[in-house]
Short mmCIF file of C-alpha atoms in Angstrom, two decimals:
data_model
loop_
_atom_site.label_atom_id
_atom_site.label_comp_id
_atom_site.label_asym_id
_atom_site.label_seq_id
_atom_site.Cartn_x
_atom_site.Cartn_y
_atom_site.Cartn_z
CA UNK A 1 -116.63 -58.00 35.37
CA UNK A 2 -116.70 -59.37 39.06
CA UNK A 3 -118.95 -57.56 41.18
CA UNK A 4 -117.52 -54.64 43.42
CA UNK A 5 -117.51 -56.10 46.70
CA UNK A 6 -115.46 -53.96 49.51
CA UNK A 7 -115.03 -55.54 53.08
CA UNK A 8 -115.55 -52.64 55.28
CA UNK A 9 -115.58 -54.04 58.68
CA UNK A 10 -112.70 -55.66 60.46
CA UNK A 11 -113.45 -59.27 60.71
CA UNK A 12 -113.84 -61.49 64.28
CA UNK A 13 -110.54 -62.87 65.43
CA UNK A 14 -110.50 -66.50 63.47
CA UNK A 15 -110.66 -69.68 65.92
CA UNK A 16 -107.74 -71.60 63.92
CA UNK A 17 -105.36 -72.90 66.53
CA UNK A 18 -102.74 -75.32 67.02
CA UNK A 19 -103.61 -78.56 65.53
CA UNK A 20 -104.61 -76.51 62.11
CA UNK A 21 -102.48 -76.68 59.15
CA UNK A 22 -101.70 -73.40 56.74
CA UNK A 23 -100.35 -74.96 53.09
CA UNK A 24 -98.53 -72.21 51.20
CA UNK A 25 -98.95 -73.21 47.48
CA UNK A 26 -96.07 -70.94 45.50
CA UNK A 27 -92.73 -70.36 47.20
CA UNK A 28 -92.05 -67.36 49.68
CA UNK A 29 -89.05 -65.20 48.18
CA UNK A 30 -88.34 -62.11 50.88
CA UNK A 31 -91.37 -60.14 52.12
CA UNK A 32 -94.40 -59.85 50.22
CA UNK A 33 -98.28 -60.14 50.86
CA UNK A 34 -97.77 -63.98 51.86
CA UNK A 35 -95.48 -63.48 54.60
CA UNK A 36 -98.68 -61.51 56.55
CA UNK A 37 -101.17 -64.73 56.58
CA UNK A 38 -98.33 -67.04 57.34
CA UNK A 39 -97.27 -64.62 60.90
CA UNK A 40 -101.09 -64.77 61.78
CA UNK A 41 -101.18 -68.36 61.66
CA UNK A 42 -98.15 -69.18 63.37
CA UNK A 43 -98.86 -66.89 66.12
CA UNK A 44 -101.78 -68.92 66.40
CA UNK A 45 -99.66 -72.30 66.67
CA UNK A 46 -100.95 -73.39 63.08
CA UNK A 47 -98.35 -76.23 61.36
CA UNK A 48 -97.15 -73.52 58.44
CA UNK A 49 -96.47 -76.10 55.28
CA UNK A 50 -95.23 -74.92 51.90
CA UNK A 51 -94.31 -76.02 48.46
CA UNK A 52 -91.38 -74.46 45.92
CA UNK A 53 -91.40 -73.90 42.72
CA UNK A 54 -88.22 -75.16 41.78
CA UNK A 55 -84.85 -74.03 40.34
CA UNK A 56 -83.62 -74.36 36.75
CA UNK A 57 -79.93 -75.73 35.93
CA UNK A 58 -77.93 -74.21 33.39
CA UNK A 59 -79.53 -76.42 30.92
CA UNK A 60 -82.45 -75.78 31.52
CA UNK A 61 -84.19 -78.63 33.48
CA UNK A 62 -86.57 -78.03 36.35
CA UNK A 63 -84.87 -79.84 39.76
CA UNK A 64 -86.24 -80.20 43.54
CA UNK A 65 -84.20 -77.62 45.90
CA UNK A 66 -80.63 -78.87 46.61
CA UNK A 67 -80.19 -79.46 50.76
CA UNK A 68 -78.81 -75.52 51.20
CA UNK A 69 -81.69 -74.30 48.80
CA UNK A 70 -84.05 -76.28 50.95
CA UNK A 71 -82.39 -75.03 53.99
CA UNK A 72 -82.81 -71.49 52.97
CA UNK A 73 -86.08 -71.89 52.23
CA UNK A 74 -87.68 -73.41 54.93
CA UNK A 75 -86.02 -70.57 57.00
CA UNK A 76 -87.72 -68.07 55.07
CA UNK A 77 -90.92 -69.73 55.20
CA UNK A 78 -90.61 -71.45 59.15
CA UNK A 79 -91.85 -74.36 57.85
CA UNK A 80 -91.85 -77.65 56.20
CA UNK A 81 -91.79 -77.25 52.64
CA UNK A 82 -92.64 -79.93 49.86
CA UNK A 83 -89.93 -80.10 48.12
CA UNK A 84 -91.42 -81.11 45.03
CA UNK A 85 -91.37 -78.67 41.85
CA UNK A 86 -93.92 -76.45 41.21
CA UNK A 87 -93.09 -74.30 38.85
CA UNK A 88 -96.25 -72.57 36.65
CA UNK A 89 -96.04 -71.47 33.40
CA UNK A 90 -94.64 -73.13 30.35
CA UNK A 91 -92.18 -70.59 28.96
CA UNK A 92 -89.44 -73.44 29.32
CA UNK A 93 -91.34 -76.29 27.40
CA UNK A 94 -90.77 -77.81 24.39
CA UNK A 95 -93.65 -77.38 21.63
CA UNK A 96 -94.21 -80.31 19.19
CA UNK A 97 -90.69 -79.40 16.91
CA UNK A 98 -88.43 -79.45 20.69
CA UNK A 99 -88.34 -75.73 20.49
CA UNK A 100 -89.16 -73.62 23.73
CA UNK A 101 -91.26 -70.42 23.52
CA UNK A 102 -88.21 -68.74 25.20
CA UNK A 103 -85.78 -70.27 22.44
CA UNK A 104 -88.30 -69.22 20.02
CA UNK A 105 -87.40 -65.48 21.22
CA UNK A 106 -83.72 -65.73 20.78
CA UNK A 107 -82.21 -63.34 18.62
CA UNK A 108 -84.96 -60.90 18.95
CA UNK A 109 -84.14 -57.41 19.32
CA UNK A 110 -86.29 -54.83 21.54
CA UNK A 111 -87.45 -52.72 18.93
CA UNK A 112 -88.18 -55.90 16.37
CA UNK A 113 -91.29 -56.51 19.27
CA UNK A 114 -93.99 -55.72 17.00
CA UNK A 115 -92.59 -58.10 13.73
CA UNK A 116 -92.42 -61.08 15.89
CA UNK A 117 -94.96 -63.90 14.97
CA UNK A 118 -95.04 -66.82 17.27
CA UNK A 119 -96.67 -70.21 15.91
CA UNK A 120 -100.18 -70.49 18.06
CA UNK A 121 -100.06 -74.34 18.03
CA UNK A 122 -96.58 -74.81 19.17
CA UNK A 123 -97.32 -72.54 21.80
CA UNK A 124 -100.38 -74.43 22.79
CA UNK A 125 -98.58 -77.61 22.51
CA UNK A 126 -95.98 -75.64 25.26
CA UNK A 127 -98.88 -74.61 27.28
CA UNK A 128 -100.03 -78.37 26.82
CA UNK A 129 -97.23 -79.80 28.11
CA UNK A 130 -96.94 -77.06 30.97
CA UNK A 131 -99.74 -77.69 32.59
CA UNK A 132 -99.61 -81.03 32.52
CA UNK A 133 -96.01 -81.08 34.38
CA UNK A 134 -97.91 -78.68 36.74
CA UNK A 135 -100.51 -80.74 37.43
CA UNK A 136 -98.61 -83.77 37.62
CA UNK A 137 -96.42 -82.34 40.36
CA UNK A 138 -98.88 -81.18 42.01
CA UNK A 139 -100.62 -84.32 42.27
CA UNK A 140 -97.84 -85.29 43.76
CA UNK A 141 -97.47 -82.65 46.75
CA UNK A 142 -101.10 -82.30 47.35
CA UNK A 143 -100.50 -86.59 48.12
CA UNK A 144 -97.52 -86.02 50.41
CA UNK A 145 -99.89 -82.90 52.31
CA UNK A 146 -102.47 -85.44 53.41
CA UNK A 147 -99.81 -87.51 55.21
CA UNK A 148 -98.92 -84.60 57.14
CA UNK A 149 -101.94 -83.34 57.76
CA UNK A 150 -103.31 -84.30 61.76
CA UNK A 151 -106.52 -86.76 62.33
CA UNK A 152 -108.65 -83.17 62.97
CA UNK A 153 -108.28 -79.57 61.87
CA UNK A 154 -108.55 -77.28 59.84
CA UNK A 155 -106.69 -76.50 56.61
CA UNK A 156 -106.34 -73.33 54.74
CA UNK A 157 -104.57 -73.58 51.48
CA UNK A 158 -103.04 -69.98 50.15
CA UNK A 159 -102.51 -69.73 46.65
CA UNK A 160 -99.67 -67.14 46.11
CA UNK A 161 -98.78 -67.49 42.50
CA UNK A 162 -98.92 -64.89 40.28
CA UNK A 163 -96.81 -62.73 37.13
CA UNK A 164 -95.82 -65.04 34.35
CA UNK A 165 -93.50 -62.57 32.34
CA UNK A 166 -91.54 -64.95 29.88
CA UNK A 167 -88.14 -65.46 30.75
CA UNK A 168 -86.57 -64.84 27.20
CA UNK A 169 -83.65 -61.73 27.64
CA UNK A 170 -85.69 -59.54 24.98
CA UNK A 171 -89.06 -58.88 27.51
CA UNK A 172 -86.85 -56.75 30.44
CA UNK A 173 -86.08 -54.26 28.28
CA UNK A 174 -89.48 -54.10 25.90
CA UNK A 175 -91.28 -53.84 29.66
CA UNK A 176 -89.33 -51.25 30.63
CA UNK A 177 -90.14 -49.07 27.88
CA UNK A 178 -93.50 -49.97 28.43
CA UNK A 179 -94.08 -49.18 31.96
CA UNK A 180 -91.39 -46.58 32.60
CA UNK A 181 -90.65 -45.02 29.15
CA UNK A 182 -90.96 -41.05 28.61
CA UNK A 183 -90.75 -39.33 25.12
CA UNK A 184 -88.88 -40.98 22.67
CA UNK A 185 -88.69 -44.71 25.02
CA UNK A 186 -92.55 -44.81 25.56
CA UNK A 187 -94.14 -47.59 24.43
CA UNK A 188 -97.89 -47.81 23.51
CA UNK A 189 -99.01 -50.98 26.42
CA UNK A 190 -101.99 -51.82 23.66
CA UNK A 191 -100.18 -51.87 20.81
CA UNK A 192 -97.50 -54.25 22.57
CA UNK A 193 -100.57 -56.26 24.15
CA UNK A 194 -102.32 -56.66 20.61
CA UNK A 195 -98.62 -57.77 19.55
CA UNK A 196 -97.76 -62.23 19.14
CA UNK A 197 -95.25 -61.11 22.07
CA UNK A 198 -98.27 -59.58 24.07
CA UNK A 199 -100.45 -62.35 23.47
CA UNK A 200 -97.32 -64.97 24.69
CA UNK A 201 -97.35 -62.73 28.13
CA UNK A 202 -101.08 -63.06 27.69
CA UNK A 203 -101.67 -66.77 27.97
CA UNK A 204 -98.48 -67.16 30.69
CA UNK A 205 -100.15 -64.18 32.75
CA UNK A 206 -103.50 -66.31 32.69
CA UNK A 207 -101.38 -69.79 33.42
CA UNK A 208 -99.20 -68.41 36.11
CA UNK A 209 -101.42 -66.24 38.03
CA UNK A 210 -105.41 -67.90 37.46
CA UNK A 211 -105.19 -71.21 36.21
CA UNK A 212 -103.20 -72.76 38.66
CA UNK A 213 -105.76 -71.80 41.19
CA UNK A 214 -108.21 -73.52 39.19
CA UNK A 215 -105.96 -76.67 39.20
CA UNK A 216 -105.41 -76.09 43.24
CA UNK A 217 -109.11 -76.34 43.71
CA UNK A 218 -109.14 -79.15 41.63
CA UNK A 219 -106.35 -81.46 43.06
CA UNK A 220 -107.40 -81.13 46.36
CA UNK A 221 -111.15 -82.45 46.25
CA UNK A 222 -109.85 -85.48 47.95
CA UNK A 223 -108.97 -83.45 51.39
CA UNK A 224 -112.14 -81.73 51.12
CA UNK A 225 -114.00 -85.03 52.27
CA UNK A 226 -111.41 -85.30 54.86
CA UNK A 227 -111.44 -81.71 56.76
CA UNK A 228 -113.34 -78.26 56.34
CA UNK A 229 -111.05 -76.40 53.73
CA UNK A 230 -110.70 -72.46 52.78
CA UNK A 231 -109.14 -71.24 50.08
CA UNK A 232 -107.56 -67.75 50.21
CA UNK A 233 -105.37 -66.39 46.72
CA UNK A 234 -104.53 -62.50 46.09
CA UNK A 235 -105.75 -60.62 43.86
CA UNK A 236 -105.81 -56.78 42.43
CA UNK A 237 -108.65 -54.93 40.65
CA UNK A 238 -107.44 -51.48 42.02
CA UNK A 239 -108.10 -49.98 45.55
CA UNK A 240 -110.40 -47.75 47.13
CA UNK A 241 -107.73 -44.86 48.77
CA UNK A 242 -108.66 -41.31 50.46
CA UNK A 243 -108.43 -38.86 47.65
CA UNK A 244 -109.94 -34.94 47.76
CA UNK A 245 -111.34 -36.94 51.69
CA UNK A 246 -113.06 -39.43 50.01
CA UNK A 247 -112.57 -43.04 49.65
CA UNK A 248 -112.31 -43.76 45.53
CA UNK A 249 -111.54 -46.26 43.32
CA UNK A 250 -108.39 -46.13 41.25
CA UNK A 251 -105.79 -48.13 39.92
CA UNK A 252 -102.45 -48.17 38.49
CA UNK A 253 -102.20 -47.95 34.87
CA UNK A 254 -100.92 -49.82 32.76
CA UNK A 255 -101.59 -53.40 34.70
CA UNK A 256 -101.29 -56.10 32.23
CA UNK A 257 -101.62 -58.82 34.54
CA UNK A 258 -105.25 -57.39 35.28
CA UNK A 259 -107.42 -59.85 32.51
CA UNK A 260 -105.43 -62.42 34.48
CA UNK A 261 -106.12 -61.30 37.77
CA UNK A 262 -109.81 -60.77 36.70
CA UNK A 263 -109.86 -64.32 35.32
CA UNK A 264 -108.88 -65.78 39.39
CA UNK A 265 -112.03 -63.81 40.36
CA UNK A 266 -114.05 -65.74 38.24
CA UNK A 267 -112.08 -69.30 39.32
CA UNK A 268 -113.09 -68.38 42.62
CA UNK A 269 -117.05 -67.44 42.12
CA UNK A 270 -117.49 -70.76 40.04
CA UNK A 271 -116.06 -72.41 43.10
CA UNK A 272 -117.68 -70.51 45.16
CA UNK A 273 -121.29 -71.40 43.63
CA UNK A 274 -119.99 -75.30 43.92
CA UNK A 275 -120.22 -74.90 47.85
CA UNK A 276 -116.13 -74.40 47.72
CA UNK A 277 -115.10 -71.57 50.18
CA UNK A 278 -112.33 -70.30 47.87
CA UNK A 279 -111.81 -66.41 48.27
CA UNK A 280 -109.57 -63.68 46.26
CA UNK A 281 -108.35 -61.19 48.60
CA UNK A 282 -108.06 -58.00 46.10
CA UNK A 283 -104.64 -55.90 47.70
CA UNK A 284 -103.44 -52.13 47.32
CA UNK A 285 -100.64 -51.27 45.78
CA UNK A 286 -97.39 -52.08 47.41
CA UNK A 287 -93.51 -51.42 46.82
CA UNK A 288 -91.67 -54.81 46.67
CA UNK A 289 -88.85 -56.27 45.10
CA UNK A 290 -91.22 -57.80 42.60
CA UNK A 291 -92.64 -54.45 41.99
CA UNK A 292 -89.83 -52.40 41.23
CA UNK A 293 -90.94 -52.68 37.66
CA UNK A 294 -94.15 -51.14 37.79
CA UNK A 295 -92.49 -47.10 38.85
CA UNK A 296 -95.40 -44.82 40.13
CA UNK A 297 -97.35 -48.12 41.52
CA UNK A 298 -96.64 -46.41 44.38
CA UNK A 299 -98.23 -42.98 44.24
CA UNK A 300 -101.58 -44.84 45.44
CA UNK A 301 -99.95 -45.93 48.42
CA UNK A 302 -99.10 -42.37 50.40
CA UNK A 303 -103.14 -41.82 51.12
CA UNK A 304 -103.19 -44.57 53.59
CA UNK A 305 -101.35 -42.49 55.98
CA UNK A 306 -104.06 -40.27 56.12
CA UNK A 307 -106.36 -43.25 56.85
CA UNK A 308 -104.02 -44.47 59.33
CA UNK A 309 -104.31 -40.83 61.24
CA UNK A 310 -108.18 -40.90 60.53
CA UNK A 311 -108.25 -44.60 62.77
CA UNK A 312 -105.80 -43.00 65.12
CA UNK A 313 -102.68 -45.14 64.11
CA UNK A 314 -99.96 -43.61 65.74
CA UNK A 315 -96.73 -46.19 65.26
CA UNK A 316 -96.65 -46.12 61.47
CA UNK A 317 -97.48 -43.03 61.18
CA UNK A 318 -94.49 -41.37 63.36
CA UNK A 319 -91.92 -44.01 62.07
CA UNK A 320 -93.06 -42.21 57.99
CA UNK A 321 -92.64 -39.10 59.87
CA UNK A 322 -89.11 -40.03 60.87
CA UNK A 323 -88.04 -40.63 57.29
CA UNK A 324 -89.25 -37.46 55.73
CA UNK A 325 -86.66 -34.53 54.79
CA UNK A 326 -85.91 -31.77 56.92
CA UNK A 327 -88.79 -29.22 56.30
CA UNK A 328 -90.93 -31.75 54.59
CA UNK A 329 -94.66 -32.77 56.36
CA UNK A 330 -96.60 -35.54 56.13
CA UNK A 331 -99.38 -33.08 55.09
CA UNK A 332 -96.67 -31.86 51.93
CA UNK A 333 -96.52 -35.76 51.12
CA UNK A 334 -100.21 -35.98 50.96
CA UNK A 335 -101.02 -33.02 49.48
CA UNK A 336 -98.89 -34.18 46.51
CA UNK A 337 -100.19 -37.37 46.23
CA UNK A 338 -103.80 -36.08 46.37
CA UNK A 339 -102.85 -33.97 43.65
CA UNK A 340 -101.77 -36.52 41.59
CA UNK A 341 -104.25 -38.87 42.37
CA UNK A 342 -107.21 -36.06 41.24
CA UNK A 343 -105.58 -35.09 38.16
CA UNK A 344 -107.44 -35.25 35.17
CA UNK A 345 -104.99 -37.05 33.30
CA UNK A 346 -105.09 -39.85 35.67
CA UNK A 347 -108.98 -39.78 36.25
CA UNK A 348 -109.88 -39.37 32.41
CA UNK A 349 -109.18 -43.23 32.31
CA UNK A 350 -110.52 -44.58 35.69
CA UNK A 351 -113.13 -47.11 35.27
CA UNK A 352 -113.91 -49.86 37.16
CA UNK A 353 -116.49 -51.31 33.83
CA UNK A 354 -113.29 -51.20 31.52
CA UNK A 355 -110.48 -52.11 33.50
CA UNK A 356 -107.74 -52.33 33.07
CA UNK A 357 -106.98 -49.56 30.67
CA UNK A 358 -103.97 -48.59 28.76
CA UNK A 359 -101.17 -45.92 29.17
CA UNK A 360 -100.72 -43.11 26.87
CA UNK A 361 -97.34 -40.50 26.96
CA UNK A 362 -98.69 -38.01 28.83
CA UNK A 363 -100.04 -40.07 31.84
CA UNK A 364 -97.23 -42.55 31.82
CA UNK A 365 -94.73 -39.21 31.96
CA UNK A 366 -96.86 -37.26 34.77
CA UNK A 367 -97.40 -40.64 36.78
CA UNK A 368 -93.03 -41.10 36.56
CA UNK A 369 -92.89 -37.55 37.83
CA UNK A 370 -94.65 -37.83 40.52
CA UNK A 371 -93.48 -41.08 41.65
CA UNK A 372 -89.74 -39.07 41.86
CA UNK A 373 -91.47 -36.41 43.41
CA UNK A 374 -92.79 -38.11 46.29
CA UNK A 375 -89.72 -40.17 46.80
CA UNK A 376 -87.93 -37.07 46.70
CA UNK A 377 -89.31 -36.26 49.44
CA UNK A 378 -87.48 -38.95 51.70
CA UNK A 379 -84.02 -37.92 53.77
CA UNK A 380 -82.10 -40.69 51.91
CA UNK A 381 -83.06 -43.58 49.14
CA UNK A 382 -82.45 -46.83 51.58
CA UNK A 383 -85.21 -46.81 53.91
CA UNK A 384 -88.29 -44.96 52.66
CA UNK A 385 -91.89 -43.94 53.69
CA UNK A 386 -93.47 -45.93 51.10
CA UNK A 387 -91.77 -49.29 52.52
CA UNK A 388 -92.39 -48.62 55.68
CA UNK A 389 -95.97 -48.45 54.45
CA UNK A 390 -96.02 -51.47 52.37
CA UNK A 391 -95.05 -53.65 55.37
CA UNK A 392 -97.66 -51.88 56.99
CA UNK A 393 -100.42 -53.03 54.20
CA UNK A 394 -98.70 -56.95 54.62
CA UNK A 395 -99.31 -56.99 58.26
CA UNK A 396 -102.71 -55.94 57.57
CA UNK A 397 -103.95 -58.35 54.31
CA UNK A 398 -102.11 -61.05 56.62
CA UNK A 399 -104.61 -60.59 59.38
CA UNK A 400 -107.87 -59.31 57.51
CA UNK A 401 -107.58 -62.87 55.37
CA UNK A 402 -106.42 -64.88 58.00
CA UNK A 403 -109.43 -63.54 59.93
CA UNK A 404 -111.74 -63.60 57.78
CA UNK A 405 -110.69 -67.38 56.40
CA UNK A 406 -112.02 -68.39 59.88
CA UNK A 407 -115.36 -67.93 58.46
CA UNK A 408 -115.68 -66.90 54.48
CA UNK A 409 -118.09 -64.56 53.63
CA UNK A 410 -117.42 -64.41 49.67
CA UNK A 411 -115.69 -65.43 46.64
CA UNK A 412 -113.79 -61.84 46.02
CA UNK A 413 -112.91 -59.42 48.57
CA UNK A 414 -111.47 -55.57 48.06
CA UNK A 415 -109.21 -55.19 50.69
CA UNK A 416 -109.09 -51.40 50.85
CA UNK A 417 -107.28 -48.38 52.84
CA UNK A 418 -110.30 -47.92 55.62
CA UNK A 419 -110.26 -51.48 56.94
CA UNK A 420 -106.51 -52.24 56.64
CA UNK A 421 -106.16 -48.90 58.78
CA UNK A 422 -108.54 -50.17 61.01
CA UNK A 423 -107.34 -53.24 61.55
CA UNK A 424 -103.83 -52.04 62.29
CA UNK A 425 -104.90 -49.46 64.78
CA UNK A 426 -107.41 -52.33 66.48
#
């Protein structure tokens, strides 16, 4: 287990400036914790460069971006991107007998999870044959970066890739059960996690989201000898939040992805202890498209308004203020999140030595409750506190890793509520 290492002070402003290149490595897809480092350094005149991952045809081969895709992209981004595929993961590729993992899944029905057995060679040989497509690819972009990077400069390379959920039709609704089933539709995460089918998720979690860092590093020794190189990726091991008026560590529960995400922190301290300044940037818990999944991820979200109002933030905090019903106070929306947050049913299991844990019925159920609860508490369903929050928590990773990429302290960072308040009411 990585050791607990919280940045607590706000970082000095980074001296990147135009002439410096930011690579993006994983594709930008509407706003999420990437789009924060990538409006730091073009407001510092930085050259933003990014990569894709690709898009499937209908029969399933892996293709650059077409000239509208590419179009789209780069105006997402504001940027050159790579247009070169780099899709992680091998879900999609053929074992030894031509067979996919995915194909291997058809058929399967949601509640046949559990008598599923899955052939550990042929999905080696997929994993094989994934990684080296990866790597082969991204041979090939790393090679077209150094021709556009300048004489001089700096480079930071951001590793954004993360998740790995197969992409067979049977997994959507097996994970919903999982992380948002009540009564008769919960499922047990460890008994699905001991499963073949939680192992599959297992080894693409640890492909997708670590791995590929460790292949990042790798491929890009060559620019190392060529210009001073940081290496920022995001991570999550839970987050310190105010809770009873004290900072405390918790995290959402269940968070499969956490071996994986625990497995990055390790890439980066072996890099780390090679003289490579590769950092994981450990994030709160935000709502996002991507996170839609994960219901009641946002409960540990509300308590940064009260650190906001503790570092005398004033803009967030009156535009959540705006969105609340008629009657309801930010203190109500606190007080129920604090409440949640302190309950013993969601403290009996919080433990930084044994994360991640497990969910069990009764936690899973109160944890949904409270989630509709708080959101509840909103005027209407479109626009609501905890997004207004979220965008608040990008703008702030964006600048606390941009800042402190100037000059890289250590291989794994918590990025908790104090200093993300602080540095948005700096």
């Amino acid at each position: 287990m990585t050791r607990y290492h919280a940045m607590r002070e706000v970082p000095a402003a980074a001296g990147f400036k135009e002439g410096d290149v930011l690579f993006l490595c994983g594709e930008l897809f509407g706003r999420g914790y990437a789009n924060g480092i990538v409006d730091e350094a073009r407001a510092k005149g930085m050259t933003i460069i990014g990569s894709t991952v690709g898009r499937r045809d209908t029969d399933g081969t892996l293709r650059p971006l077409n000239a509208e895709e590419l179009a789209s992209a780069e105006a997402i981004l504001g940027g050159t991107i790579i247009n070169i595929p780099l899709e992680a993961g091998f879900d999609m590729e053929p074992g030894k007998d031509g067979v996919t993992p995915v194909d291997r899944l058809k058929g399967v029905k949601p509640d046949e999870w559990s008598k599923v057995t899955l052939d550990q060679d042929e999905l080696n040989c997929a994993k094989e044959r994934g990684t080296e497509r990866f790597r082969s690819n991204l041979a090939a972009v790393i090679a077209q970066l150094e021709t556009m990077l300048p004489a001089k400069g700096n480079l930071v390379i951001v590793h954004t890739m993360a998740g790995g959920i197969p992409r067979a039709r049977v997994f959507m609704p097996i994970l919903n059960k999982l992380f948002k089933g009540q009564g008769d539709r919960f499922l047990s995460s460890e008994a699905f996690w001991n499963s073949d089918m939680g192992q599959f998720c297992n080894m693409s979690f640890n492909e997708v989201t670590a791995d590929t860092f460790s292949y990042l590093i790798q491929a890009t020794a060559g620019l190392r000898e060529r210009c001073p190189v940081r290496y920022a990726a995001y991570g999550y091991h839970g987050t310190e939040v105010l809770i009873n008026g004290s900072y405390t560590w918790q995290s959402y529960t269940p968070y499969l992805q956490g071996w994986a995400k625990i497995r990055l922190e390790n890439i980066a301290t072996a890099a780390w202890e090679q003289g490579i300044k590769a950092t994981v940037y450990n994030c709160p818990e935000i709502q996002t498209n991507s996170s839609a999944l994960f219901l009641g991820v946002e409960n540990s979200l509300y308590p940064l308004l009260a650190s906001l109002q503790q570092a005398g933030e004033k803009t967030v905090v009156a535009e959540c203020q705006g969105l609340l019903k008629a009657g309801v106070t930010l203190n109500d929306l606190l007080s129920c999140a604090n409440t949640y947050l302190s309950s013993e049913l969601v403290t009996s299991t919080r433990d930084y030595d044994t994360w991640p844990q497990h969910n069990s019925p009764a936690q899973q159920e109160y944890m949904l409750n409270s989630s509709a609860q708080l959101i509840g508490m909103n005027e209407e369903g479109k626009e609501i506190i905890c997004a207004v929050l979220s965008r608040g928590v990008f703008r702030g990773v964006g600048k606390l890793m941009f800042e402190s990429s100037w000059d890289p302290q250590a291989p794994v960072f918590w990025l908790n509520h104090d200093v993300i308040a602080k540095r948005l009411a700096s």
